[in-house]
Coordinates of C-alpha atoms in Angstrom, one line a residue:
M78 CA -9.2 53.7 73.8
A79 CA -9.6 51.0 75.9
S80 CA -13.2 52.1 77.5
A81 CA -14.8 55.1 78.9
A82 CA -14.9 55.7 82.4
R83 CA -17.3 58.2 84.7
A84 CA -14.6 59.7 86.0
V85 CA -11.2 60.4 84.6
M86 CA -8.5 62.4 85.5
G87 CA -5.9 63.6 82.2
L88 CA -2.4 63.4 83.6
D89 CA 0.3 65.9 81.2
I90 CA 3.8 65.4 82.9
G91 CA 6.2 67.5 80.6
R92 CA 9.3 68.6 81.4
G93 CA 9.0 71.7 83.6
S94 CA 5.5 70.9 85.2
A95 CA 2.8 68.3 85.6
K96 CA -0.8 69.2 84.8
V97 CA -3.6 67.2 85.7
V98 CA -7.6 68.0 85.3
R99 CA -10.3 65.6 86.7
A100 CA -13.6 65.2 84.7
E101 CA -16.8 63.4 85.2
R102 CA -20.0 62.6 83.6
R103 CA -23.2 64.0 85.2
G104 CA -25.7 62.5 82.8
R105 CA -25.1 63.9 79.3
E106 CA -22.7 66.6 80.7
V107 CA -19.2 66.7 81.4
V108 CA -18.0 68.5 84.5
F109 CA -14.5 69.7 85.3
T110 CA -13.8 69.3 89.1
H111 CA -9.8 70.0 89.3
A112 CA -7.3 71.9 87.3
E113 CA -3.9 71.8 88.9
A114 CA -0.3 71.9 88.1
L115 CA 2.7 71.2 90.0
A116 CA 6.5 72.7 89.1
L117 CA 8.9 69.8 88.8
P118 CA 12.0 69.5 89.8
T119 CA 14.9 70.5 87.5
G120 CA 17.2 67.1 88.0
A121 CA 16.1 63.9 88.4
Y122 CA 13.3 63.0 90.5
E123 CA 11.2 59.7 91.3
P124 CA 7.4 60.0 89.7
A125 CA 6.2 58.4 92.9
E126 CA 8.0 60.5 95.3
V127 CA 6.8 63.8 93.6
V128 CA 3.9 63.0 91.4
G129 CA 2.3 60.6 93.1
K130 CA 2.3 62.0 96.4
W131 CA 0.5 65.3 94.9
L132 CA -2.0 63.3 93.4
S133 CA -2.6 61.7 96.5
Q134 CA -2.6 65.1 98.7
L135 CA -5.5 66.0 96.0
G136 CA -7.4 63.1 96.7
L137 CA -6.8 62.1 92.9
A138 CA -4.9 58.9 93.3
R139 CA -7.6 56.1 92.9
T140 CA -9.2 58.1 89.9
Q141 CA -8.5 56.4 86.8
V142 CA -6.0 57.9 84.3
V143 CA -5.1 58.7 80.7
V144 CA -1.8 59.7 80.1
G145 CA -0.6 62.0 77.8
L146 CA 2.4 61.0 75.5
P147 CA 4.4 63.9 74.5
A148 CA 4.8 64.3 70.5
Q149 CA 8.4 64.0 70.3
A150 CA 7.9 60.7 71.3
C151 CA 5.5 60.1 68.8
V152 CA 5.6 59.6 64.6
F153 CA 2.7 60.8 63.0
Q154 CA 2.2 60.0 59.6
P155 CA -0.7 61.5 57.3
L156 CA -1.9 58.6 54.7
S157 CA -4.3 58.9 51.8
L158 CA -6.1 56.6 49.9
A159 CA -8.1 56.8 46.7
D160 CA -11.7 56.3 46.8
D161 CA -11.4 53.3 44.4
D162 CA -8.4 51.7 46.5
P163 CA -10.4 48.0 47.5
R164 CA -8.3 48.0 50.7
P165 CA -10.2 48.3 54.0
V166 CA -8.6 50.9 56.1
G167 CA -7.0 48.4 58.6
Q168 CA -5.3 46.5 56.2
A169 CA -3.7 49.3 54.4
V170 CA -2.8 50.6 57.6
A171 CA -1.2 48.0 58.2
M172 CA 0.4 47.6 55.3
E173 CA 1.7 51.0 55.7
I174 CA 3.3 50.2 59.2
A175 CA 4.9 46.8 58.1
R176 CA 6.9 49.0 55.4
F177 CA 7.9 51.8 58.3
N178 CA 9.0 49.0 60.6
E179 CA 11.7 48.1 57.7
M180 CA 13.1 51.4 59.0
A181 CA 12.7 51.4 62.5
P182 CA 14.9 49.5 65.0
E183 CA 11.8 47.8 66.7
P184 CA 8.3 47.1 65.7
M185 CA 6.0 50.2 66.1
E186 CA 2.8 50.4 68.3
Y187 CA 0.3 52.5 66.6
G188 CA -3.1 53.7 66.2
F189 CA -4.8 55.9 63.6
A190 CA -7.7 58.8 63.1
E191 CA -9.7 58.1 60.3
L192 CA -11.0 61.4 58.7
P193 CA -14.2 62.3 56.4
P194 CA -13.0 61.8 52.7
T195 CA -12.5 64.9 50.5
G196 CA -11.3 65.2 46.9
G197 CA -12.3 61.9 46.0
R198 CA -9.9 60.6 48.5
R199 CA -9.7 58.7 52.1
R200 CA -7.5 60.6 54.6
L201 CA -5.9 59.0 57.7
L202 CA -3.6 60.0 60.0
L203 CA -1.2 57.2 61.9
A204 CA 0.2 58.0 65.2
M205 CA 3.0 55.6 65.9
A206 CA 5.3 55.0 69.5
R207 CA 8.4 52.6 70.0
P208 CA 7.5 50.1 72.6
S209 CA 10.3 51.1 74.8
V210 CA 9.3 54.7 74.6
L211 CA 5.5 53.5 76.0
A212 CA 7.4 51.4 78.7
D213 CA 8.8 54.1 79.8
A214 CA 5.4 56.1 79.7
L215 CA 3.8 53.4 81.5
A216 CA 6.2 52.8 84.1
G217 CA 5.6 56.2 85.9
P218 CA 1.4 55.4 86.6
R219 CA 2.8 51.9 87.7
E220 CA 5.1 53.2 90.1
M221 CA 2.6 55.5 91.9
N222 CA -0.1 52.6 91.7
L223 CA -2.3 54.9 89.1
K224 CA -5.5 53.2 87.8
L225 CA -4.1 53.7 84.0
L226 CA -7.4 54.0 81.8
D227 CA -5.3 54.6 78.2
V228 CA -2.3 56.3 76.6
V229 CA -2.7 59.0 73.9
P230 CA -0.5 61.7 72.4
T231 CA -1.2 64.9 74.2
V232 CA -1.1 67.4 71.3
L233 CA -4.0 65.2 69.6
A234 CA -6.1 65.0 72.8
G235 CA -5.6 68.8 73.3
F236 CA -6.5 69.3 69.9
G237 CA -9.9 67.3 70.2
A238 CA -11.0 69.8 73.3
L239 CA -10.9 73.0 70.6
P240 CA -14.4 72.0 69.0
A241 CA -16.0 71.9 72.1
A242 CA -14.7 75.6 73.1
G243 CA -15.6 76.5 69.6
L244 CA -11.9 77.3 68.5
V245 CA -12.1 74.8 65.3
G246 CA -15.0 74.6 62.9
E247 CA -14.9 73.4 59.4
D248 CA -11.6 75.6 58.4
P249 CA -8.3 74.0 59.2
V250 CA -6.6 75.5 62.3
V251 CA -3.0 75.2 63.5
L252 CA -2.5 74.3 67.5
I253 CA 1.1 75.8 68.5
D254 CA 1.5 74.1 72.4
L255 CA 4.9 75.9 73.4
G256 CA 6.3 74.1 76.6
Q257 CA 9.2 74.2 78.2
A258 CA 11.7 72.4 76.0
Q259 CA 9.6 71.4 73.0
T260 CA 6.9 72.8 70.9
Q261 CA 3.8 70.6 69.7
L262 CA 1.4 71.7 66.5
A263 CA -1.3 69.9 65.3
V264 CA -3.6 71.0 62.3
G265 CA -7.1 70.2 61.6
T266 CA -10.8 71.1 61.7
R267 CA -13.6 69.6 64.1
H268 CA -13.6 66.3 62.3
G269 CA -10.5 65.5 63.0
V270 CA -6.5 66.2 63.0
R271 CA -5.0 65.4 59.6
F272 CA -1.1 66.6 60.7
A273 CA 1.0 66.4 63.7
R274 CA 4.7 68.0 64.4
S275 CA 6.8 68.6 67.1
F276 CA 10.3 70.3 67.4
Q277 CA 12.9 70.7 70.4
V278 CA 12.6 74.3 70.6
G279 CA 10.8 75.5 73.3
M280 CA 10.5 78.7 76.1
A281 CA 13.8 77.3 78.0
D282 CA 15.4 78.6 74.4
F283 CA 13.5 81.9 74.6
F284 CA 14.5 82.8 77.9
E285 CA 18.0 82.0 76.9
N286 CA 18.4 84.3 73.8
L287 CA 16.3 87.2 75.9
A288 CA 18.9 86.5 78.9
E289 CA 22.0 87.1 76.4
E290 CA 20.4 90.2 75.5
R291 CA 19.0 91.6 78.7
G292 CA 22.2 90.3 80.7
V293 CA 20.5 88.2 83.0
T294 CA 19.9 84.9 83.8
P295 CA 17.2 82.3 82.0
S296 CA 15.9 81.8 85.6
A297 CA 15.1 85.0 86.3
L298 CA 13.4 85.9 83.3
A299 CA 11.4 82.6 83.8
A300 CA 10.2 84.0 87.1
Q301 CA 9.8 87.3 85.4
A302 CA 7.5 85.8 82.7
A303 CA 5.4 83.7 85.2
E304 CA 4.8 87.0 87.3
G305 CA 3.8 88.9 84.0
G306 CA 7.1 91.2 84.0
L307 CA 8.1 90.6 80.4
E308 CA 5.1 93.2 79.3
G309 CA 6.7 95.1 76.5
L310 CA 8.1 92.8 74.1
G311 CA 6.6 92.6 70.8
P312 CA 7.4 92.0 67.1
D313 CA 9.1 95.3 67.0
D314 CA 11.4 94.4 69.4
P315 CA 15.1 93.3 68.1
A316 CA 15.7 91.2 71.5
F317 CA 12.4 89.6 70.9
A318 CA 13.2 89.1 67.2
R319 CA 16.6 87.3 68.0
A320 CA 15.2 85.6 70.4
A321 CA 11.9 83.8 68.4
Q322 CA 14.2 83.4 65.1
I323 CA 15.0 80.2 65.4
W324 CA 11.6 78.7 67.1
T325 CA 9.6 80.4 64.2
E326 CA 12.0 79.1 61.4
E327 CA 11.3 75.4 63.1
L328 CA 7.6 76.3 63.2
L329 CA 7.2 77.5 59.8
A330 CA 9.1 74.7 58.2
C331 CA 6.7 72.4 59.9
L332 CA 3.9 74.8 58.5
S333 CA 5.8 74.2 54.9
I334 CA 5.8 70.6 55.3
Y335 CA 2.1 70.6 55.6
Q336 CA 1.4 72.9 52.7
H337 CA 3.3 70.5 50.9
A338 CA 1.2 67.9 51.8
F339 CA -2.4 69.6 51.3
D340 CA -1.8 71.8 49.0
T341 CA -5.5 72.9 48.0
D342 CA -7.1 76.2 49.1
V343 CA -9.3 74.2 51.4
D344 CA -6.8 72.8 53.3
A345 CA -5.5 76.3 53.7
I346 CA -4.5 76.9 57.5
R347 CA -6.9 79.9 58.3
S348 CA -6.1 80.5 62.0
G349 CA -4.4 79.7 64.8
V350 CA -4.6 78.7 68.9
L351 CA -1.8 79.2 71.5
A352 CA -1.4 76.5 74.0
G353 CA 1.0 75.4 76.7
G354 CA 3.4 77.5 79.3
G355 CA 4.6 79.9 76.6
A356 CA 1.3 80.8 75.2
R357 CA 1.2 84.1 77.2
L358 CA 4.6 85.2 76.5
P359 CA 4.3 89.0 75.3
G360 CA 4.3 89.7 71.8
L361 CA 3.9 86.0 70.7
R362 CA 0.9 86.3 69.2
D363 CA 1.3 89.5 67.2
W364 CA 4.6 87.9 66.3
L365 CA 2.9 84.9 64.9
K366 CA 0.4 86.9 63.0
A367 CA 3.5 88.8 61.3
Q368 CA 5.2 85.8 60.0
A369 CA 2.6 83.3 59.5
G370 CA 0.0 85.6 58.3
I371 CA -3.0 84.2 60.3
P372 CA -4.6 85.2 63.3
V373 CA -3.9 83.6 66.7
D374 CA -6.1 83.4 70.1
L375 CA -5.7 82.1 73.1
A376 CA -6.8 78.8 73.8
T377 CA -9.8 78.1 76.2
L378 CA -11.4 75.4 78.2
P379 CA -14.9 73.8 76.9
G380 CA -17.8 75.3 78.5
G381 CA -15.7 78.3 80.3
A382 CA -14.3 75.7 82.9
F383 CA -11.6 77.0 85.5
P384 CA -12.1 80.7 84.5
A385 CA -9.4 81.4 87.4
A386 CA -7.0 79.2 85.9
P387 CA -4.7 79.7 82.5
A388 CA -6.8 77.5 80.3
E389 CA -4.0 77.6 77.7
R390 CA -1.6 75.4 80.2
F391 CA -4.2 73.2 80.7
L392 CA -5.6 72.2 77.6
G393 CA -3.6 68.7 76.8
A394 CA -4.7 67.7 80.4
T395 CA -8.5 68.9 79.8
G396 CA -8.3 66.7 76.3
L397 CA -7.0 63.8 78.1
A398 CA -9.8 63.7 80.2
L399 CA -12.2 64.1 77.6
A400 CA -10.5 61.3 75.8
G401 CA -10.9 59.2 79.0
L402 CA -14.9 60.1 78.9
G403 CA -15.2 58.9 75.4
R404 CA -15.8 62.7 74.5
G405 CA -12.4 63.3 72.9
G406 CA -13.6 63.1 69.3
P407 CA -11.8 61.1 66.1
T408 CA -8.5 62.3 66.9
A409 CA -8.4 60.6 70.4
V410 CA -5.6 57.9 68.7
S411 CA -4.9 55.3 71.4
L412 CA -1.6 53.9 71.7
L413 CA -2.4 51.6 74.7
P414 CA -0.1 48.2 73.7
A415 CA -2.0 45.1 73.8
P416 CA -1.0 43.4 77.3
A417 CA -2.2 46.6 79.2
A418 CA -5.3 46.9 77.2
A419 CA -6.2 43.2 78.0
E420 CA -5.1 43.8 81.7
I421 CA -7.5 47.1 81.9
A422 CA -10.4 45.6 80.6
A423 CA -9.9 42.4 83.3
R424 CA -10.0 45.0 85.5
G425 CA -12.6 46.6 84.2
D426 CA -14.6 43.4 84.3
K427 CA -13.5 42.8 87.9
P428 CA -16.6 44.1 89.6
Y429 CA -18.7 42.2 87.2
W430 CA -16.7 38.9 88.0
I431 CA -17.1 39.6 91.3
G432 CA -20.8 39.8 91.4
S433 CA -21.4 37.1 89.0
A434 CA -19.2 35.0 91.8
V435 CA -21.7 35.9 94.5
A436 CA -24.5 35.3 92.1
A437 CA -23.0 32.2 91.4
T438 CA -22.3 31.4 94.8
L439 CA -26.2 31.9 95.9
A440 CA -27.5 30.2 93.1
A441 CA -25.2 27.5 94.1
A442 CA -26.5 27.5 97.6
A443 CA -30.0 27.7 96.5
F444 CA -29.3 24.8 94.0
G445 CA -27.6 22.4 96.7
V446 CA -30.8 23.3 99.0
G447 CA -33.0 22.6 96.2
S448 CA -31.2 19.0 95.1
F449 CA -31.2 18.2 98.9
L450 CA -34.8 18.5 99.5
E451 CA -35.7 16.8 96.1
F452 CA -32.9 14.1 96.7
Q453 CA -35.1 13.0 99.9
V454 CA -38.3 12.9 97.9
R455 CA -36.9 11.2 95.2
Q456 CA -35.1 8.7 97.7
R457 CA -38.8 7.7 99.1
Q458 CA -40.0 7.1 95.6
L459 CA -37.1 5.0 95.0
Q460 CA -37.6 3.0 98.0
A461 CA -41.2 2.7 96.8
Q462 CA -40.1 1.6 93.2
T463 CA -37.5 -0.9 94.7
A464 CA -40.2 -2.2 96.7
V465 CA -42.2 -2.7 93.4
L466 CA -39.3 -3.9 91.5
E467 CA -38.3 -6.6 94.0
R468 CA -41.9 -8.1 93.5
C469 CA -41.5 -7.6 89.7
K470 CA -38.3 -9.6 90.1
Q471 CA -39.9 -12.5 92.3
I472 CA -42.8 -12.7 89.9
S473 CA -39.9 -12.7 86.8
Q474 CA -38.1 -15.4 88.4
Q475 CA -41.4 -17.6 88.9
I476 CA -42.2 -16.8 85.5
E477 CA -38.8 -18.0 84.2
Q478 CA -39.1 -21.3 86.5
L479 CA -42.2 -22.0 84.7
K480 CA -40.8 -21.6 81.3
A481 CA -37.9 -23.9 82.5
Q482 CA -40.0 -26.5 83.2
K483 CA -41.9 -25.8 80.1
R484 CA -39.0 -26.1 78.1
R485 CA -38.3 -29.2 79.9
V486 CA -41.7 -30.9 79.3
E487 CA -41.2 -29.8 75.4
G488 CA -37.9 -31.1 75.2
M489 CA -39.2 -34.2 76.5
M490 CA -42.0 -34.6 74.2
Y491 CA -39.8 -33.1 71.3
P492 CA -38.7 -36.9 70.5
I493 CA -42.0 -38.4 70.7
E494 CA -43.9 -35.5 68.5
G495 CA -41.2 -36.2 65.4
F496 CA -41.7 -39.9 66.0
L497 CA -45.6 -39.6 65.6
Q498 CA -45.3 -37.1 62.8
N499 CA -42.9 -38.7 60.8
R500 CA -43.9 -42.6 62.0
Q501 CA -44.6 -43.8 58.6
T502 CA -41.4 -43.0 57.1
A503 CA -39.6 -44.5 60.2
G504 CA -41.4 -47.5 59.8
D505 CA -40.8 -47.6 56.5
L506 CA -36.6 -47.4 57.0
V507 CA -37.3 -50.0 59.8
A508 CA -39.0 -52.5 57.8
A509 CA -36.4 -51.8 54.8
L510 CA -33.7 -52.3 57.3
S511 CA -34.7 -55.7 58.8
R512 CA -35.2 -56.6 54.9
L513 CA -31.9 -55.3 53.7
K514 CA -29.6 -56.3 56.2
D515 CA -27.2 -59.2 56.4
N516 CA -29.2 -61.8 59.2
R517 CA -25.4 -61.8 61.2
D518 CA -25.4 -57.7 61.4
W519 CA -26.8 -56.1 63.8
I520 CA -28.8 -52.6 64.1
V521 CA -28.9 -51.0 67.7
L522 CA -30.2 -47.8 66.9
V523 CA -32.4 -45.9 64.3
A524 CA -33.3 -41.8 64.9
D525 CA -33.6 -38.9 63.1
A526 CA -30.2 -36.5 62.9
E527 CA -31.4 -33.7 64.9
S528 CA -32.2 -35.9 68.1
Y529 CA -28.9 -37.5 67.6
F530 CA -26.4 -34.9 67.1
N531 CA -28.5 -31.9 69.3
P532 CA -29.7 -32.9 72.8
R533 CA -32.9 -31.3 73.8
E534 CA -33.6 -29.9 77.1
G535 CA -35.0 -32.4 79.5
V536 CA -32.7 -35.6 78.0
S537 CA -29.9 -36.7 80.2
G538 CA -26.7 -35.6 79.4
S539 CA -24.7 -32.2 78.3
G540 CA -22.8 -30.7 75.5
S541 CA -23.3 -31.7 71.7
R542 CA -22.2 -35.7 72.4
V543 CA -24.2 -37.2 75.0
E544 CA -25.6 -40.5 75.8
F545 CA -28.9 -41.3 74.5
T546 CA -31.9 -42.5 75.9
I547 CA -33.3 -44.4 72.8
P548 CA -33.0 -47.9 73.5
R549 CA -30.2 -50.0 71.7
R550 CA -30.2 -54.0 71.5
P551 CA -28.1 -56.0 73.8
P552 CA -25.1 -57.5 72.4
F553 CA -24.4 -61.1 71.5
E554 CA -23.3 -62.2 74.9
E555 CA -26.9 -61.2 76.4
V556 CA -28.8 -63.0 73.8
P557 CA -28.7 -67.1 74.7
E558 CA -26.8 -69.0 71.9
A559 CA -30.6 -70.7 71.1
D560 CA -31.9 -67.7 70.4
R561 CA -29.2 -66.0 67.9
P562 CA -30.3 -66.5 64.4
A563 CA -29.0 -68.9 61.7
A564 CA -26.9 -67.1 59.0
R565 CA -28.5 -66.0 56.0
P566 CA -28.3 -64.0 52.6
A567 CA -29.8 -60.8 52.9
D568 CA -33.8 -60.7 51.8
R569 CA -33.0 -58.4 48.2
S570 CA -37.1 -58.7 47.5
L571 CA -39.2 -55.4 48.1
P572 CA -42.4 -55.4 49.9
A573 CA -45.6 -54.0 48.2
G574 CA -45.6 -50.5 46.6
W575 CA -42.0 -50.3 47.4
S576 CA -39.9 -49.7 43.9
R577 CA -36.1 -50.0 43.4
R578 CA -34.4 -47.4 41.8
G579 CA -32.7 -47.9 38.3
A580 CA -35.3 -51.3 37.7
P581 CA -36.1 -51.5 34.0
E582 CA -39.8 -51.2 35.6
R583 CA -40.6 -49.2 38.4
T584 CA -44.0 -49.5 40.6
A585 CA -45.7 -46.9 41.3
A586 CA -44.5 -45.1 44.9
R587 CA -46.6 -45.5 47.3
K588 CA -48.3 -42.1 48.4
V589 CA -46.9 -41.0 52.0
E590 CA -50.0 -39.6 54.1
N591 CA -47.5 -37.5 56.5
P592 CA -44.1 -36.5 54.7
P593 CA -41.5 -36.4 57.0
D594 CA -40.6 -33.0 58.9
P595 CA -37.5 -31.2 57.8
M596 CA -35.7 -32.1 60.8
F597 CA -36.3 -35.8 59.6
T598 CA -34.6 -35.2 56.7
Y599 CA -31.5 -37.1 58.0
M600 CA -32.0 -40.5 59.6
I601 CA -28.8 -42.4 61.5
V602 CA -28.3 -45.6 61.8
E603 CA -26.1 -47.5 64.3
G604 CA -24.8 -51.2 64.0
Y605 CA -22.6 -53.6 64.3
T606 CA -21.2 -56.3 61.7
P607 CA -18.7 -59.4 62.1
R608 CA -17.6 -58.2 58.5
R609 CA -14.3 -56.7 59.2
D610 CA -14.2 -55.2 55.6
L611 CA -18.2 -53.9 55.5
S612 CA -19.2 -55.6 52.7
T613 CA -22.8 -56.7 53.9
V614 CA -23.0 -52.7 55.2
R615 CA -22.1 -51.8 51.6
Q616 CA -24.8 -54.1 50.3
L617 CA -27.1 -52.2 53.0
I618 CA -26.0 -48.9 51.7
Q619 CA -26.6 -49.8 47.8
G620 CA -30.1 -51.4 48.9
L621 CA -31.2 -48.3 50.8
R622 CA -30.2 -46.1 47.9
E623 CA -32.3 -48.0 45.7
L624 CA -35.6 -47.1 47.4
D625 CA -37.7 -44.7 46.3
F626 CA -37.7 -42.4 49.6
V627 CA -33.9 -42.2 50.1
E628 CA -32.4 -39.8 48.7
E629 CA -28.7 -40.8 49.4
A630 CA -27.1 -43.6 52.1
D631 CA -23.8 -43.7 53.3
L632 CA -21.2 -44.4 56.2
L633 CA -21.0 -41.4 58.6
Q634 CA -17.8 -39.6 59.2
D635 CA -16.1 -40.5 62.1
D636 CA -16.0 -36.8 63.2
F637 CA -19.2 -36.9 63.4
L638 CA -19.8 -40.5 65.5
V639 CA -21.4 -40.3 68.6
R640 CA -20.6 -43.3 71.0
S641 CA -21.9 -44.5 74.2
P642 CA -18.7 -45.5 76.3
E643 CA -20.9 -48.4 78.0
W644 CA -21.8 -50.1 74.9
E645 CA -18.4 -49.6 73.6
A646 CA -17.2 -51.7 76.2
K647 CA -19.6 -54.5 76.2
W648 CA -18.9 -54.8 72.2
A649 CA -15.3 -54.8 72.1
P650 CA -14.8 -58.5 73.1
T651 CA -16.7 -59.5 70.9
G652 CA -14.6 -58.7 67.9
E653 CA -17.6 -57.0 66.1
R654 CA -17.1 -53.6 64.1
P655 CA -19.5 -50.7 64.9
F656 CA -20.9 -48.8 61.8
T657 CA -23.2 -45.4 61.8
L658 CA -25.1 -44.8 58.3
R659 CA -26.5 -41.4 57.4
I660 CA -29.6 -41.8 55.2
K661 CA -31.0 -38.9 53.5
L662 CA -35.1 -39.2 52.9
R663 CA -36.4 -37.6 49.8
T664 CA -38.9 -34.9 50.9

């Protein structure tokens, strides 16, 4: 069942007539408001022109409808599962359908009804139909623009209406629905249908055989039967017996199949119910009692609905309406295809979607108004905060300017601070250089490596190679000849307190009160020598290596040299060779 509605009509379209029953829920009760029948043309006709127009005249065209599917368009298969079968019911049914589809020309649409377990077994009834048959069944309601709710086998829906009428209890009952061209039957209890079949023998065959016996036309007999003019027929009438013989054989064959499948005494049929257009055929009930050995009653509608109408004719349509209201019992097996079910579900949800859309629109409008008002408030707050942030930005810029000035001052103080912290070491190094260098060599710069390679903020120049502000001695051409010192060998003696490494007798190392700062670990010495082979420079390096506060001394690699272009231009004409020493102090 796709869904349950508040007002539904059951539409049972047979070969000779169309029946419709409308029912609605009022609280916990079900009230029937319409029960109408329409004789259909014998030839081809358009359902929209005939049945659709008829429903419009009845005012039922906009009522949701449950369409009945004739039993001849369905395949019913009982299924029994042992209690210890571990498979879920759905899985067992799917496997059974898969096996059946191997023999069918196309995959079947199916539904099933689960019955209470009996005798240690679980019982089900499978109802199947070909998709092409269902498409034909759905085509009529669509042409008539009806609001389709579900598709249910008519015989199962009709049996589902019997318990409410008090015709079915705990004992098995057979429902025999005699129509114009077919007979449908179902066997079950108030818990559901366990067996269903149909065969292609109906009232038309009765009338044809009786007409042959009486020498009249079948249509004339049908008219007499409709007016009640066939009274007097019965089981003892030879004409009736010959006319009913074929129908009886088919009926008993179907009941024999049931008895073979359900062979216990509990499953034996106790009574029967006649329904359909041929239910009031004179003598039929007595004939059935004699042939099948069971009492047979006429079908009645639940709660005595439509007392003036022939209830047996509307049993199928009544069951379809009850199925649409969710009162069809466990046998109202739906054969509605999945795409149609999805379409119906979407149609049922349409009012909720419309309501949701309206509510969402109103909520969006309220949200928009609220957002606009909040935006105005936030805008004023933002303007106030922007003014504060602008003031903070100005203060921050002033702070950054002060910090920059502080860094410049610190940069300018850095060399002086470093010199003051390392003045003893620097003085010792300068004194050693003056004593160890050759008299013809020139020392133009002594600096710590940090100041030499990395410029400080506040010192002129930019980048890693800058022109230093540390004063250098002037070149030879700027010194008067008379003031130039005479050539003399380097003084290799050491001042008091110094010691030369590797000497046989080492004097005690002079204690340095202020050890060099880590930035003075390396010292850089620039100078010029007239010796192109740097022999005097190598002697100077050897002398420096022998000092106790020098760990290593060597020429600086060319990749690290820092030259002042102005000084290079001044020294180049003299023919002097520049050199740069890197001295590592002992810490």
